Structures are given as C-alpha cells and as structure tokens.
Amino acid sequence: MEELKHECGVAMIRLLKPLEYYKEKYGTPRYGLDKLYLLMEKQHNRGQEGAGMACVNLNATPGKEYMFREKAEGKDAITEIFGRIDDSFTGQLFMGHLRYSTTGKSGLQYVHPFLRRNNWKAKNLCLCGNFNMTNIDEVFKFITDQGQSPRIYSDSYITLELMGHRLDREVERLFAEAKEKGLEGTGITGYIDDNVDMANVLKTTMPHYDGGYVMCGLTGSGEMFTMRDPWGIRPAFYYHDDEVVVVASERPVIQTTFDLQAEDIRELKPGESLIIRKSGEVKLKQIMPAQQLSACSFERIYFSRGSDRDIYQERKRLGEQLTPTILKSINGDIENTVFSYIPNTAEVAYYGMTNGIRMLNHDVRTEKVLWKDIKLRTFISDGAERNDLAAHVYDISYGSLTPYKDNLVIIDDSIVRGTTLRESIFKILDRLHPKKIVMVSSSPQIRYPDYYGIDMSHLEELCAFRAAIALIKERGMEKLIEDVYRNCKESVAEAKSSLTNHVRAIYAPFTVDEINRKIVEMLRPEGMQTPVELVFQSIEGLHKACPNHPGDWYFTGRYPTPGGVRLCNNAFVEYYQNKYKK
C-alpha cells in the first residue's frame, strides 16, 4: 500500500569455461550478458531509481579495454544500459546492480557500480552492493587520518577508497614477493595478477564497518567476490557448477534464470565471503566471525519476491495466524463479512487469512474490493491538487458488499506512515458503507526507523510513533518525552558500543490496542462514517511465521548493531529539537 524503497539488488556471474564454449553450446556469444540481464530484470522490484553493470575481459591484450562499466538513471535504466552494449563489451566476469536511494542522494554519480582505475590491472576495483553503513563518519575519519581525501562523502565512495587502498597494499605485498623470487617486468605483473588474495583485502576493510550489507566486487586482474555482513541482515544467494558461478539478492531469480531447484542454491552465511579467483577456483572464506543472526524479517514480509518457495509459505502463515483476532473483531459474524486485500503485495497473506477461516469450517466471502488505479504524478506541486490525486490512487468495486450490513476485512502487508490510509483508502472504502472496516496488517506495528537499507529513517513519519506521542500528551506524561530526549542525547555522546535504545521507553506505558485505537483516531478522514478497527500481527506471530529471519528492529527497537541503536537515539534527539526547540 505505502511503497517502501529498498536499498538495492545485486547480481553477479562468473563464466568458468572459455567463451567459445558458451557460443557453441548456447548459440550466442552474449550468454553471460543475457543471463545478467535476466537476473537484473527479475530483481527490478529491488530498485527503480537507477541501474548499472560492469564486466571484465580476461583475454584483453595491452592497449585494449578490459574493464567495462555502464550506468543509467530511471525506471528503464536496465533496458538503457543493455541497449548501449555492443560486441566489444565481452568478458567472463559480470556484475549488475539496481538502486533505490535511502539517503536522499540521487544522481548518476551515486548509481553503482563504482570504479577505481589504475594502469595495473590488479589495482582496478569495481564495487557495488546492497548496503547501508551506520558508522560512515568513523570510517571517513579513519581514511582521512591516513591521508586519503575521498571526492564524495557517501558510504559507497568511501568504501571504494578504503578497499582500494587495501587492494593497493595487497598488490605491493605481491610485488615485493615477486622481486624476492627474482622476477622482472611482465613476470612481476603476471605473478601479481595470479596471486591476489581478496580475503586479505576484505579482512582489512570490512571490520571497520557497522551496518547491513552484501558487498560485491571485481578487480581488473579477474578476482570476483561477494561478502555478507556478520549479522546476516541483508540476503545473498549463490549457485556454482562447472560452467558458472552466480550470485543474487534473491533465490528464485537464480532458479528461473538458470532453471534450477531451490535445493541447488545456497545462502551465503553471515560474515562469509564467496571468492572466485582469476583461475576460476571458487572458495568460501569466513572473513569476520558470525554474530547473532539478525536476518531482516521485512525481506520476507514485503521486499523479496513472493515466488520464493519459503517466502510464499511464510506470507501465507502471516495471514493465517491472524484468523482468531479477526474473528473476534467481527464478533464471529462470517456470514456478513467480506474479505479482501490491498493490491498487490498483500495478496499471498490474503490467501493465508482466508484459508485460516476455511480451516474453521466457514464459508468465506471474498471480493476484490480495491483496485490500484494510477500513480501520483510528481510534476504536480500544488498541495491541494496533489492531495486530490492521492485520494484517487485506489478505486473500489461498487456493489461488492451489502451497505450497512456487511463487515469488510481488508489485509495489507504493513502500515508504516498511514498517509495512504488517511488520504485515499479509508475515504474510498467509506463509500461502500460497510458496517465495520477491519484493517489488518500482516506485520506488527512499525515503531522504529530502519538504518540498514530501507527507506524509513525518521521517527515522526511512523504512525505508531505519532500515536504514542499523542497518548503521552493526552495523559499529561510529557516528562517522559523530556527524559527520553535527555537519555538519547547522552547516549549519542557515549562510546559507539552502547546498545541501549532509549526510544523504546516511549511505547512502554501503552498496550498495542491502545496505540491501535489512537492510530485509527489520527488516520480517520474528516466525515468518515464507518467504524474502523486495526488488527496487527504480533511479534510472536512474526517469529513463528518467519523463524529463520529474527531481525525485528522495526517492531521492537532491538537493533543488532551499535550503529543502529546510536542512529535511533539520534533520530529522537533530532525529532525533539525540531519539534520542541524551534
């Protein structure tokens, strides 16, 4: 319903046979490019602000280009970059990226991959990733204290410079080794190209970072790597046979692109790196010790493709588990209740919800009540006109229920800001005159911002937070707001190892139902007649449905890393100072 933007998606391919092999077997010299295109298009859900790809040709001779890159902005960026590519754009190593910005920084210079050039093949580095680093200030200070001067202040460019510096040191180490062995000229170059150890580079780069990430890279000498953060926050999947090595952010895109079964594909472990040497040797290296698993549950609820075997079942369970609470909210009156969903991401949870009702031996009345009609045109800047358009993003199926007699239960995957409910959905559903609207969320209340790659970083945007603040004020508890501000401010000034999220105290005095009722009160448009009740997934229900993805900081405030806690506390400091100290 409310579109959330994910940081991005990644795709990598390493061809392990000579290029002629693929031309002969598959009838095209563009086998690698074609497969990369499919991997990227099937992850278009993960990024529509820009896309980029890179390629390394191991067969290029001196004086010929061996490391290619193309980037473009906009929702048609994939088509644009592949449309530019001609027959000279060939190689064995391919890397693709799709971007959504969560930092507010836009423009072609922020589109991945990022490229660091050098006349030594082994010192050329191309990076992309699905990441958001929470301690970029500290890393920036670290590299500037070393004497480096990054051209752009962003986690992507700073990572490129830090890793590039460590790659330079690795090449220099090998240069010294080659000299000790009595090698000269191109013999030194060949020795370096054949012996670069990316594990050394990663081990001296990635421990500096706090955040959720999947980092991917290519070197001009033919090294390829992917690394996952030690908490397993962001996902990475891979497949390996004697022809190819493939990496992607989502499992089903690899399955479809290469006609594989789910069991054929493995998930990279937290803190682990998949490294493919220039020779084609494939290695798994534990770069950093794995921390407590905090795989993102929002990947399962919303972002990742529902076609994944496990995600499909998990989303159905999320809907099914809400059945008892829904029955209570309609007083068991199944006969006079219509069940529906918010198109399109909540559809699978809807199947689970209706199956749950049927399992209780009830007939279920289902209708497609809502239709997503248009997208708001951003070129319209006038506030009143923009709000009027927003109110018509959805349309209804007239006659889909009996006015004043039928309840309407309608499920969505999440309720974040509440803007679309207030400006569009509640208004238009009220025209059907249901007896009662039960608005169901297959996820729990979203109470805290995300700092690991999802576009919700401000507390005041979250309707649950606004509701809690409103309850505090109603009950004369303003001192709690001041106490939380003071504690957050002191915490931000402390060492980075602090793991106390003081913002959690804002919600402590209230039950979920109390916050639900206040959210409804705040989101009800003026003049709406129909009673509304909110039903949210419980934290326990979330973990029962998605047992292998315990990362729940959006709902509980339990951030897995110190950087996440620090940024949440700082978000409250900024909120308080903007709201109360103007």
Coordinates of C-alpha atoms in Angstrom, one line a residue:
M1 CA 0.0 0.0 0.0
E2 CA 2.6 2.6 1.1
E3 CA 5.6 2.0 -1.2
L4 CA 8.8 1.5 0.7
K5 CA 12.1 1.7 -1.1
H6 CA 14.7 -0.9 -0.6
E7 CA 18.4 0.0 -0.9
C8 CA 19.1 -2.3 -3.9
G9 CA 19.7 -5.7 -5.5
V10 CA 22.9 -7.3 -6.8
A11 CA 23.7 -9.9 -9.5
M12 CA 27.0 -11.5 -10.4
I13 CA 28.1 -14.1 -13.0
R14 CA 31.5 -15.7 -13.5
L15 CA 31.9 -17.8 -16.6
L16 CA 34.2 -20.7 -15.9
K17 CA 34.7 -22.0 -19.4
P18 CA 36.3 -20.4 -22.5
L19 CA 33.9 -18.0 -24.3
E20 CA 33.7 -20.3 -27.3
Y21 CA 32.2 -23.0 -25.1
Y22 CA 29.1 -20.9 -24.5
K23 CA 28.8 -19.8 -28.1
E24 CA 28.9 -23.4 -29.3
K25 CA 26.6 -24.8 -26.6
Y26 CA 24.1 -22.0 -26.3
G27 CA 24.4 -20.4 -29.7
T28 CA 25.3 -16.9 -28.6
P29 CA 28.5 -15.1 -27.6
R30 CA 26.3 -13.0 -25.3
Y31 CA 25.4 -15.8 -22.9
G32 CA 26.8 -14.0 -19.8
L33 CA 25.2 -10.7 -20.7
D34 CA 21.9 -12.3 -21.4
K35 CA 21.8 -14.1 -18.1
L36 CA 22.9 -10.9 -16.2
Y37 CA 20.0 -9.1 -17.9
L38 CA 17.5 -11.7 -16.7
L39 CA 18.9 -11.6 -13.2
M40 CA 18.6 -7.9 -13.1
E41 CA 15.1 -7.6 -14.6
K42 CA 13.8 -10.3 -12.2
Q43 CA 15.1 -8.1 -9.3
H44 CA 13.6 -4.9 -10.6
N45 CA 11.4 -4.9 -7.5
R46 CA 14.6 -4.0 -5.6
G47 CA 15.5 -0.8 -7.4
Q48 CA 14.0 1.5 -10.0
E49 CA 16.0 4.7 -9.5
G50 CA 19.0 3.5 -11.4
A51 CA 21.0 0.5 -12.6
G52 CA 24.5 -0.3 -13.6
M53 CA 26.6 -3.2 -14.7
A54 CA 30.3 -4.0 -15.1
C55 CA 32.3 -6.6 -17.0
V56 CA 36.0 -7.8 -17.0
N57 CA 37.6 -9.5 -20.0
L58 CA 40.4 -11.7 -19.0
N59 CA 41.5 -12.2 -22.7
A60 CA 42.2 -8.5 -23.5
T61 CA 45.7 -7.5 -24.6
P62 CA 47.5 -4.4 -23.5
G63 CA 46.1 -1.3 -25.2
K64 CA 42.6 -2.8 -25.3
E65 CA 39.8 -2.1 -22.8
Y66 CA 39.4 -5.0 -20.3
M67 CA 37.1 -3.4 -17.7
F68 CA 33.7 -2.1 -18.8
R69 CA 31.0 -0.2 -17.0
E70 CA 27.6 1.2 -17.9
K71 CA 25.2 3.2 -15.6
A72 CA 21.8 4.9 -16.1
E73 CA 19.1 6.5 -14.0
G74 CA 15.4 5.9 -14.0
K75 CA 13.0 3.0 -14.0
D76 CA 14.1 2.0 -17.5
A77 CA 17.8 2.0 -16.7
I78 CA 18.2 -1.7 -17.2
T79 CA 16.9 -1.5 -20.8
E80 CA 19.0 1.6 -21.4
I81 CA 22.3 0.2 -20.3
F82 CA 21.9 -3.1 -22.1
G83 CA 20.8 -1.2 -25.2
R84 CA 24.2 0.6 -25.3
I85 CA 26.2 -2.6 -25.2
D86 CA 27.9 -3.8 -28.5
D87 CA 30.0 -6.9 -29.3
S88 CA 33.1 -5.3 -27.8
F89 CA 31.5 -5.5 -24.4
T90 CA 32.5 -9.0 -23.6
G91 CA 34.2 -10.9 -20.9
Q92 CA 34.0 -13.6 -18.2
L93 CA 33.1 -11.6 -15.1
F94 CA 29.8 -9.7 -14.9
M95 CA 28.3 -7.6 -12.1
G96 CA 24.9 -5.9 -12.0
H97 CA 23.2 -3.5 -9.6
L98 CA 19.7 -2.0 -9.1
R99 CA 19.4 1.0 -6.8
Y100 CA 16.9 2.7 -4.6
S101 CA 18.3 5.6 -2.5
T102 CA 17.6 5.6 1.2
T103 CA 19.9 8.5 1.9
G104 CA 18.3 11.2 -0.2
K105 CA 21.3 11.3 -2.5
S106 CA 20.4 10.9 -6.2
G107 CA 22.1 11.4 -9.5
L108 CA 24.2 9.2 -11.8
Q109 CA 27.3 9.6 -9.6
Y110 CA 25.5 7.6 -6.8
V111 CA 24.5 4.8 -9.1
H112 CA 26.5 1.6 -8.6
P113 CA 28.9 0.1 -9.6
F114 CA 31.8 2.4 -8.6
L115 CA 35.1 2.1 -10.4
R116 CA 38.6 2.9 -9.3
R117 CA 41.0 3.0 -12.2
N118 CA 44.8 2.2 -12.4
N119 CA 47.3 1.2 -15.0
W120 CA 48.0 -2.0 -13.0
K121 CA 45.2 -4.4 -13.8
A122 CA 45.2 -5.8 -10.2
K123 CA 44.7 -2.3 -8.7
N124 CA 41.5 -1.7 -10.7
L125 CA 38.5 -2.2 -8.4
C126 CA 34.7 -2.1 -9.2
L127 CA 32.3 -2.3 -6.3
C128 CA 28.5 -2.5 -5.9
G129 CA 26.4 -3.6 -3.0
N130 CA 23.2 -3.9 -1.1
F131 CA 24.2 -1.9 1.9
N132 CA 23.7 1.0 4.3
M133 CA 26.5 1.7 6.7
T134 CA 25.7 3.2 10.1
N135 CA 29.2 4.4 11.1
I136 CA 30.3 6.2 7.9
D137 CA 31.6 9.2 10.0
E138 CA 34.0 7.0 11.8
V139 CA 35.2 5.3 8.6
F140 CA 35.6 8.7 6.9
K141 CA 37.8 9.9 9.8
F142 CA 39.8 6.7 9.7
I143 CA 40.7 7.1 6.0
T144 CA 41.3 10.8 6.1
D145 CA 43.6 10.4 9.1
Q146 CA 45.6 8.1 6.8
G147 CA 46.0 10.9 4.4
Q148 CA 43.3 9.9 1.8
S149 CA 40.9 12.5 0.5
P150 CA 37.6 11.0 -0.9
R151 CA 36.0 13.1 -3.6
I152 CA 32.4 12.4 -2.4
Y153 CA 31.0 11.8 1.1
S154 CA 28.9 8.7 0.8
D155 CA 29.3 5.2 2.2
S156 CA 29.7 3.8 -1.4
Y157 CA 32.6 6.1 -2.4
I158 CA 34.3 5.8 1.0
T159 CA 34.1 2.0 0.8
L160 CA 35.6 2.1 -2.6
E161 CA 38.5 4.3 -1.4
L162 CA 39.2 2.2 1.7
M163 CA 39.0 -1.1 -0.1
G164 CA 41.0 0.3 -3.0
H165 CA 43.7 1.3 -0.5
R166 CA 43.9 -2.2 1.0
L167 CA 44.0 -3.7 -2.5
D168 CA 46.9 -1.4 -3.3
R169 CA 48.7 -2.8 -0.2
E170 CA 48.0 -6.4 -1.3
V171 CA 49.5 -5.7 -4.8
E172 CA 52.5 -4.1 -3.2
R173 CA 53.0 -7.1 -1.0
L174 CA 52.9 -9.4 -4.0
F175 CA 55.3 -7.0 -5.9
A176 CA 57.8 -7.4 -3.1
E177 CA 57.3 -11.2 -3.1
A178 CA 57.9 -11.3 -6.9
K179 CA 61.1 -9.3 -6.6
E180 CA 62.4 -11.7 -3.9
K181 CA 61.7 -14.6 -6.4
G182 CA 63.9 -12.8 -9.0
L183 CA 61.0 -11.9 -11.3
E184 CA 61.2 -8.9 -13.6
G185 CA 58.9 -6.8 -15.9
T186 CA 55.8 -8.7 -17.1
G187 CA 56.8 -11.7 -14.9
I188 CA 56.1 -9.5 -11.8
T189 CA 52.8 -8.4 -13.3
G190 CA 51.7 -12.0 -14.1
Y191 CA 52.7 -13.1 -10.6
I192 CA 50.6 -10.3 -9.0
D193 CA 47.6 -11.0 -11.3
D194 CA 47.7 -14.7 -10.4
N195 CA 48.1 -14.4 -6.7
V196 CA 45.9 -11.5 -5.4
D197 CA 44.1 -12.7 -2.3
M198 CA 40.9 -10.8 -1.8
A199 CA 40.4 -12.4 1.6
N200 CA 43.3 -10.3 2.8
V201 CA 41.7 -7.2 1.4
L202 CA 38.3 -8.0 2.9
K203 CA 39.8 -8.8 6.3
T204 CA 41.5 -5.4 6.5
T205 CA 38.5 -3.5 5.1
M206 CA 35.1 -4.8 6.4
P207 CA 35.8 -4.9 10.2
H208 CA 35.7 -1.1 10.1
Y209 CA 32.0 -1.1 9.2
D210 CA 28.8 -1.3 11.2
G211 CA 25.7 -1.9 9.1
G212 CA 23.8 -4.4 7.0
Y213 CA 25.5 -5.3 3.7
V214 CA 26.2 -7.6 0.8
M215 CA 29.3 -6.3 -0.8
C216 CA 30.3 -7.3 -4.3
G217 CA 33.3 -6.6 -6.4
L218 CA 35.5 -7.2 -9.4
T219 CA 39.2 -6.5 -10.0
G220 CA 40.8 -5.8 -13.3
S221 CA 43.0 -8.9 -12.9
G222 CA 40.0 -11.1 -12.7
E223 CA 39.2 -11.5 -9.0
M224 CA 35.5 -11.6 -8.0
F225 CA 33.9 -11.6 -4.6
T226 CA 30.7 -11.3 -2.5
M227 CA 30.6 -10.8 1.2
R228 CA 27.7 -10.8 3.7
D229 CA 27.6 -8.8 6.9
P230 CA 28.3 -10.7 10.2
W231 CA 24.7 -10.4 11.4
G232 CA 23.2 -11.7 8.1
I233 CA 21.0 -8.6 7.9
R234 CA 20.9 -8.4 4.1
P235 CA 20.5 -11.6 1.9
A236 CA 22.8 -13.2 -0.6
F237 CA 22.3 -16.4 -2.6
Y238 CA 24.7 -18.3 -4.9
Y239 CA 25.0 -21.2 -7.3
H240 CA 28.1 -22.9 -8.6
D241 CA 28.6 -25.6 -11.2
D242 CA 31.4 -26.3 -13.7
E243 CA 30.1 -23.6 -16.1
V244 CA 29.1 -20.7 -14.0
V245 CA 29.1 -19.1 -10.5
V246 CA 26.1 -16.9 -9.9
V247 CA 25.2 -14.5 -7.1
A248 CA 21.9 -12.6 -6.5
S249 CA 19.9 -11.0 -3.7
E250 CA 17.0 -13.4 -4.2
R251 CA 16.9 -17.1 -4.7
P252 CA 14.0 -17.5 -7.2
V253 CA 15.7 -15.2 -9.7
I254 CA 18.6 -17.7 -9.9
Q255 CA 16.2 -20.6 -10.1
T256 CA 14.3 -19.1 -13.0
T257 CA 17.3 -17.7 -14.9
F258 CA 19.2 -21.0 -14.8
D259 CA 16.3 -23.5 -14.5
L260 CA 17.3 -24.8 -11.0
Q261 CA 15.6 -26.2 -7.9
A262 CA 15.6 -24.3 -4.6
E263 CA 17.9 -27.0 -3.2
D264 CA 20.5 -26.3 -5.8
I265 CA 21.1 -22.8 -4.4
R266 CA 22.9 -21.9 -1.2
E267 CA 22.7 -18.8 1.0
L268 CA 25.9 -17.0 2.0
K269 CA 26.5 -17.3 5.7
P270 CA 26.9 -14.2 8.0
G271 CA 30.4 -12.8 7.8
E272 CA 31.3 -15.2 4.9
S273 CA 32.7 -14.3 1.5
L274 CA 32.4 -16.2 -1.8
I275 CA 35.7 -15.6 -3.7
I276 CA 36.3 -16.6 -7.3
R277 CA 40.0 -16.4 -8.3
K278 CA 41.2 -15.4 -11.7
S279 CA 41.9 -19.1 -12.3
G280 CA 38.3 -19.9 -11.7
E281 CA 38.9 -21.5 -8.3
V282 CA 35.9 -21.0 -6.0
K283 CA 36.4 -20.5 -2.3
L284 CA 34.3 -19.7 0.7
K285 CA 36.1 -17.7 3.4
Q286 CA 34.9 -16.7 6.8
I287 CA 36.1 -13.1 6.8
M288 CA 34.5 -12.0 10.1
P289 CA 33.1 -14.0 13.0
A290 CA 29.3 -14.5 12.6
Q291 CA 27.3 -12.5 15.1
Q292 CA 23.8 -13.3 16.5
L293 CA 21.7 -13.9 13.4
S294 CA 19.5 -10.9 12.6
A295 CA 18.3 -11.7 9.0
C296 CA 15.8 -9.0 8.0
S297 CA 12.2 -10.1 8.5
F298 CA 10.9 -7.3 6.3
E299 CA 12.6 -9.1 3.4
R300 CA 10.1 -11.9 4.0
I301 CA 7.1 -9.7 4.6
Y302 CA 7.5 -7.2 1.8
F303 CA 10.6 -6.8 -0.3
S304 CA 11.7 -10.2 -1.6
R305 CA 9.8 -11.9 -4.4
G306 CA 6.8 -13.8 -3.2
S307 CA 7.6 -16.5 -5.7
D308 CA 10.3 -17.9 -3.4
R309 CA 9.2 -21.3 -2.1
D310 CA 9.7 -20.4 1.6
I311 CA 8.6 -16.8 1.4
Y312 CA 5.4 -17.8 -0.2
Q313 CA 4.6 -20.1 2.7
E314 CA 5.7 -17.6 5.3
R315 CA 3.4 -14.9 4.0
K316 CA 0.5 -17.3 3.9
R317 CA 1.3 -18.2 7.6
L318 CA 1.4 -14.5 8.5
G319 CA -2.2 -14.1 7.2
E320 CA -3.4 -17.4 8.6
Q321 CA -2.2 -16.6 12.1
L322 CA -4.4 -13.5 12.3
T323 CA -7.6 -15.5 12.0
P324 CA -8.6 -15.7 15.7
T325 CA -8.1 -11.9 16.2
I326 CA -10.1 -11.1 13.0
L327 CA -13.0 -13.4 14.1
K328 CA -13.0 -11.6 17.5
S329 CA -13.1 -8.2 15.8
I330 CA -16.2 -9.1 13.7
N331 CA -17.9 -10.9 16.6
G332 CA -17.7 -14.2 14.7
D333 CA -20.1 -12.9 12.0
I334 CA -18.5 -14.7 9.0
E335 CA -21.8 -14.7 7.1
N336 CA -22.0 -11.0 6.9
T337 CA -18.3 -10.3 6.2
V338 CA -16.4 -9.7 3.0
F339 CA -12.6 -10.5 2.9
S340 CA -10.3 -8.6 0.6
Y341 CA -6.7 -7.2 0.4
I342 CA -4.7 -4.2 -0.6
P343 CA -3.2 -4.9 -4.1
N344 CA -0.7 -6.2 -4.8
T345 CA 1.9 -7.2 -2.3
A346 CA -0.6 -8.4 0.4
E347 CA -2.2 -11.0 -1.9
V348 CA -0.4 -14.0 -0.5
A349 CA -1.1 -13.0 3.1
Y350 CA -4.8 -12.7 2.0
Y351 CA -4.7 -16.3 0.8
G352 CA -3.4 -17.4 4.2
M353 CA -6.0 -15.3 6.0
T354 CA -9.0 -16.8 4.0
N355 CA -7.5 -20.3 4.3
G356 CA -7.4 -19.9 8.0
I357 CA -11.1 -19.0 8.1
R358 CA -11.9 -22.0 5.9
M359 CA -10.0 -24.3 8.2
L360 CA -12.6 -23.5 10.8
N361 CA -15.2 -24.9 8.5
H362 CA -16.6 -21.5 7.5
D363 CA -17.5 -20.4 4.0
V364 CA -15.6 -17.2 3.1
R365 CA -17.0 -14.4 1.0
T366 CA -14.1 -12.9 -1.0
E367 CA -14.1 -9.9 -3.3
K368 CA -11.5 -7.7 -5.0
V369 CA -12.8 -4.6 -3.3
L370 CA -9.8 -2.3 -4.1
W371 CA -8.1 -1.6 -7.4
K372 CA -4.8 0.3 -7.7
D373 CA -5.5 2.7 -10.5
I374 CA -2.8 5.3 -11.0
K375 CA 0.4 6.6 -9.6
L376 CA 0.6 10.2 -8.3
R377 CA 2.2 12.4 -10.9
T378 CA 5.1 14.1 -9.1
F379 CA 5.2 17.1 -11.6
I380 CA 2.1 18.4 -9.8
S381 CA 3.3 20.6 -7.0
D382 CA 0.2 22.3 -5.7
G383 CA -0.7 20.8 -2.4
A384 CA -4.5 20.7 -2.8
E385 CA -4.2 19.2 -6.3
R386 CA -1.6 16.7 -5.2
N387 CA -3.8 15.6 -2.3
D388 CA -6.8 15.2 -4.6
L389 CA -4.8 12.9 -6.9
A390 CA -3.5 10.9 -4.0
A391 CA -7.1 10.3 -2.9
H392 CA -7.8 8.6 -6.2
V393 CA -4.8 6.2 -6.4
Y394 CA -7.2 3.4 -5.5
D395 CA -10.7 2.7 -6.8
I396 CA -13.4 0.3 -5.5
S397 CA -15.6 -2.4 -6.8
Y398 CA -19.0 -0.9 -6.4
G399 CA -21.7 -3.3 -5.2
S400 CA -19.1 -5.7 -3.8
L401 CA -20.8 -5.8 -0.4
T402 CA -24.2 -5.0 1.2
P403 CA -24.2 -1.5 2.6
Y404 CA -24.7 -1.1 6.4
K405 CA -24.9 -4.9 6.8
D406 CA -21.6 -6.4 5.7
N407 CA -18.3 -6.0 7.6
L408 CA -15.2 -5.5 5.4
V409 CA -11.9 -7.2 6.4
I410 CA -9.1 -6.0 4.3
I411 CA -5.4 -7.0 4.7
D412 CA -2.2 -5.3 3.9
D413 CA 1.4 -6.4 4.4
S414 CA 2.3 -3.4 6.6
I415 CA 1.1 0.0 7.8
V416 CA 4.0 2.4 8.0
R417 CA 3.2 6.1 7.7
G418 CA -0.6 5.8 7.3
T419 CA -0.8 8.5 4.7
T420 CA -2.4 6.4 2.0
L421 CA -5.0 5.1 4.5
R422 CA -5.9 8.6 5.5
E423 CA -5.8 10.3 2.1
S424 CA -7.2 7.5 -0.1
I425 CA -8.2 4.1 1.2
F426 CA -10.4 5.0 4.2
K427 CA -12.2 7.7 2.2
I428 CA -13.0 5.4 -0.8
L429 CA -13.9 2.4 1.3
D430 CA -16.4 4.5 3.2
R431 CA -18.3 5.0 0.0
L432 CA -19.3 1.3 0.2
H433 CA -20.9 1.9 3.6
P434 CA -19.7 -1.3 5.3
K435 CA -21.0 -2.0 8.8
K436 CA -17.4 -2.0 10.0
I437 CA -13.9 -2.0 8.5
V438 CA -11.3 -4.2 10.0
M439 CA -7.9 -3.1 8.7
V440 CA -5.4 -6.0 9.0
S441 CA -1.6 -5.8 8.9
S442 CA 0.3 -9.0 8.3
S443 CA 3.3 -7.4 10.1
P444 CA 3.4 -5.9 13.6
Q445 CA 3.3 -2.2 14.3
I446 CA 6.3 -0.5 12.8
R447 CA 7.6 1.6 15.6
Y448 CA 11.3 2.3 14.8
P449 CA 13.2 3.5 11.8
D450 CA 15.5 1.3 9.7
Y451 CA 19.2 2.1 9.1
Y452 CA 20.2 -1.0 7.2
G453 CA 18.9 -0.2 3.7
I454 CA 15.1 0.5 3.8
D455 CA 13.7 4.0 3.3
M456 CA 12.1 4.8 6.7
S457 CA 14.6 6.7 8.8
H458 CA 12.5 9.3 10.6
L459 CA 10.5 8.6 13.7
E460 CA 7.9 11.2 13.1
E461 CA 6.9 9.5 9.8
L462 CA 5.7 6.4 11.6
C463 CA 2.1 6.5 12.6
A464 CA 2.7 4.2 15.6
F465 CA 5.2 6.7 16.9
R466 CA 2.9 9.7 16.4
A467 CA 0.1 7.8 18.2
A468 CA 2.3 7.0 21.2
I469 CA 3.4 10.7 21.4
A470 CA -0.2 11.8 21.2
L471 CA -1.2 9.4 24.1
I472 CA 1.7 10.7 26.2
K473 CA 0.4 14.2 25.8
E474 CA -3.2 13.3 26.4
R475 CA -2.3 11.7 29.7
G476 CA 0.0 14.5 30.9
M477 CA 3.2 12.4 30.7
E478 CA 5.3 15.0 28.8
K479 CA 8.1 14.5 31.3
L480 CA 8.7 11.0 29.7
I481 CA 9.4 12.8 26.4
E482 CA 12.0 15.0 28.1
D483 CA 13.6 12.1 29.9
V484 CA 13.9 10.1 26.7
Y485 CA 15.4 13.1 24.9
R486 CA 18.0 13.6 27.7
N487 CA 18.9 9.9 27.8
C488 CA 19.2 9.7 24.0
K489 CA 21.3 12.8 23.9
E490 CA 23.7 11.4 26.5
S491 CA 23.8 8.1 24.7
V492 CA 24.7 9.6 21.4
A493 CA 27.7 11.3 23.0
E494 CA 28.8 7.9 24.5
A495 CA 31.1 5.3 23.0
K496 CA 29.8 3.6 19.9
S497 CA 29.4 0.3 21.8
S498 CA 26.2 1.5 23.6
L499 CA 23.3 -0.9 22.9
T500 CA 20.6 0.8 24.9
N501 CA 17.7 2.1 22.8
H502 CA 16.1 4.8 24.9
V503 CA 13.3 5.4 22.4
R504 CA 11.7 2.1 23.5
A505 CA 10.5 3.9 26.6
I506 CA 8.1 6.0 24.5
Y507 CA 6.0 2.9 23.9
A508 CA 6.4 1.2 27.3
P509 CA 3.3 2.7 29.0
F510 CA 0.8 1.6 26.4
T511 CA -0.7 -1.6 25.1
V512 CA -0.8 -2.5 21.4
D513 CA -4.6 -2.0 21.5
E514 CA -4.3 1.5 23.0
I515 CA -1.9 2.5 20.2
N516 CA -4.2 0.9 17.6
R517 CA -7.1 3.0 18.7
K518 CA -5.1 6.2 18.6
I519 CA -3.8 5.4 15.1
V520 CA -7.4 4.9 13.9
E521 CA -8.4 8.2 15.5
M522 CA -5.5 10.0 13.9
L523 CA -6.0 8.5 10.4
R524 CA -9.8 8.7 10.1
P525 CA -10.5 11.3 7.5
E526 CA -13.0 14.0 8.4
G527 CA -16.6 13.0 7.7
M528 CA -15.9 9.2 7.6
Q529 CA -18.9 7.3 9.0
T530 CA -17.7 3.7 9.1
P531 CA -16.3 2.3 12.4
V532 CA -12.7 1.1 11.9
E533 CA -10.6 -1.4 13.9
L534 CA -6.9 -2.2 13.4
V535 CA -5.5 -5.7 13.7
F536 CA -1.7 -6.1 13.7
Q537 CA 0.4 -9.2 13.6
S538 CA 2.1 -10.0 17.0
I539 CA 5.8 -10.2 17.5
E540 CA 5.4 -13.8 18.5
G541 CA 3.4 -14.5 15.3
L542 CA 6.0 -12.9 13.2
H543 CA 8.8 -15.1 14.5
K544 CA 6.6 -18.2 14.3
A545 CA 5.9 -17.5 10.6
C546 CA 9.5 -16.5 9.7
P547 CA 11.6 -18.5 12.2
N548 CA 14.9 -18.1 10.2
H549 CA 14.7 -14.3 9.9
P550 CA 14.7 -13.0 13.5
G551 CA 15.7 -9.4 12.6
D552 CA 12.8 -7.4 14.1
W553 CA 14.2 -4.0 15.0
Y554 CA 11.4 -2.2 13.0
F555 CA 8.9 -3.5 15.5
T556 CA 10.9 -4.0 18.8
G557 CA 13.7 -1.5 18.6
R558 CA 16.2 -4.3 19.1
Y559 CA 18.8 -3.2 16.6
P560 CA 21.5 -5.8 16.0
T561 CA 24.4 -3.4 15.8
P562 CA 25.6 -0.4 17.9
G563 CA 25.3 1.9 14.9
G564 CA 21.6 1.1 14.5
V565 CA 21.0 1.9 18.2
R566 CA 23.0 5.1 18.0
L567 CA 21.1 6.4 14.9
C568 CA 17.8 5.6 16.5
N569 CA 18.7 7.6 19.7
N570 CA 20.0 10.4 17.5
A571 CA 16.7 10.3 15.5
F572 CA 14.8 11.1 18.7
V573 CA 17.2 13.9 19.5
E574 CA 16.6 15.4 16.1
Y575 CA 12.8 14.9 16.4
Y576 CA 12.7 16.6 19.9
Q577 CA 14.9 19.5 18.8
N578 CA 12.9 20.2 15.7
K579 CA 9.6 19.8 17.5
Y580 CA 10.2 21.5 20.8
K581 CA 13.2 23.7 20.5
K582 CA 12.4 25.9 17.5

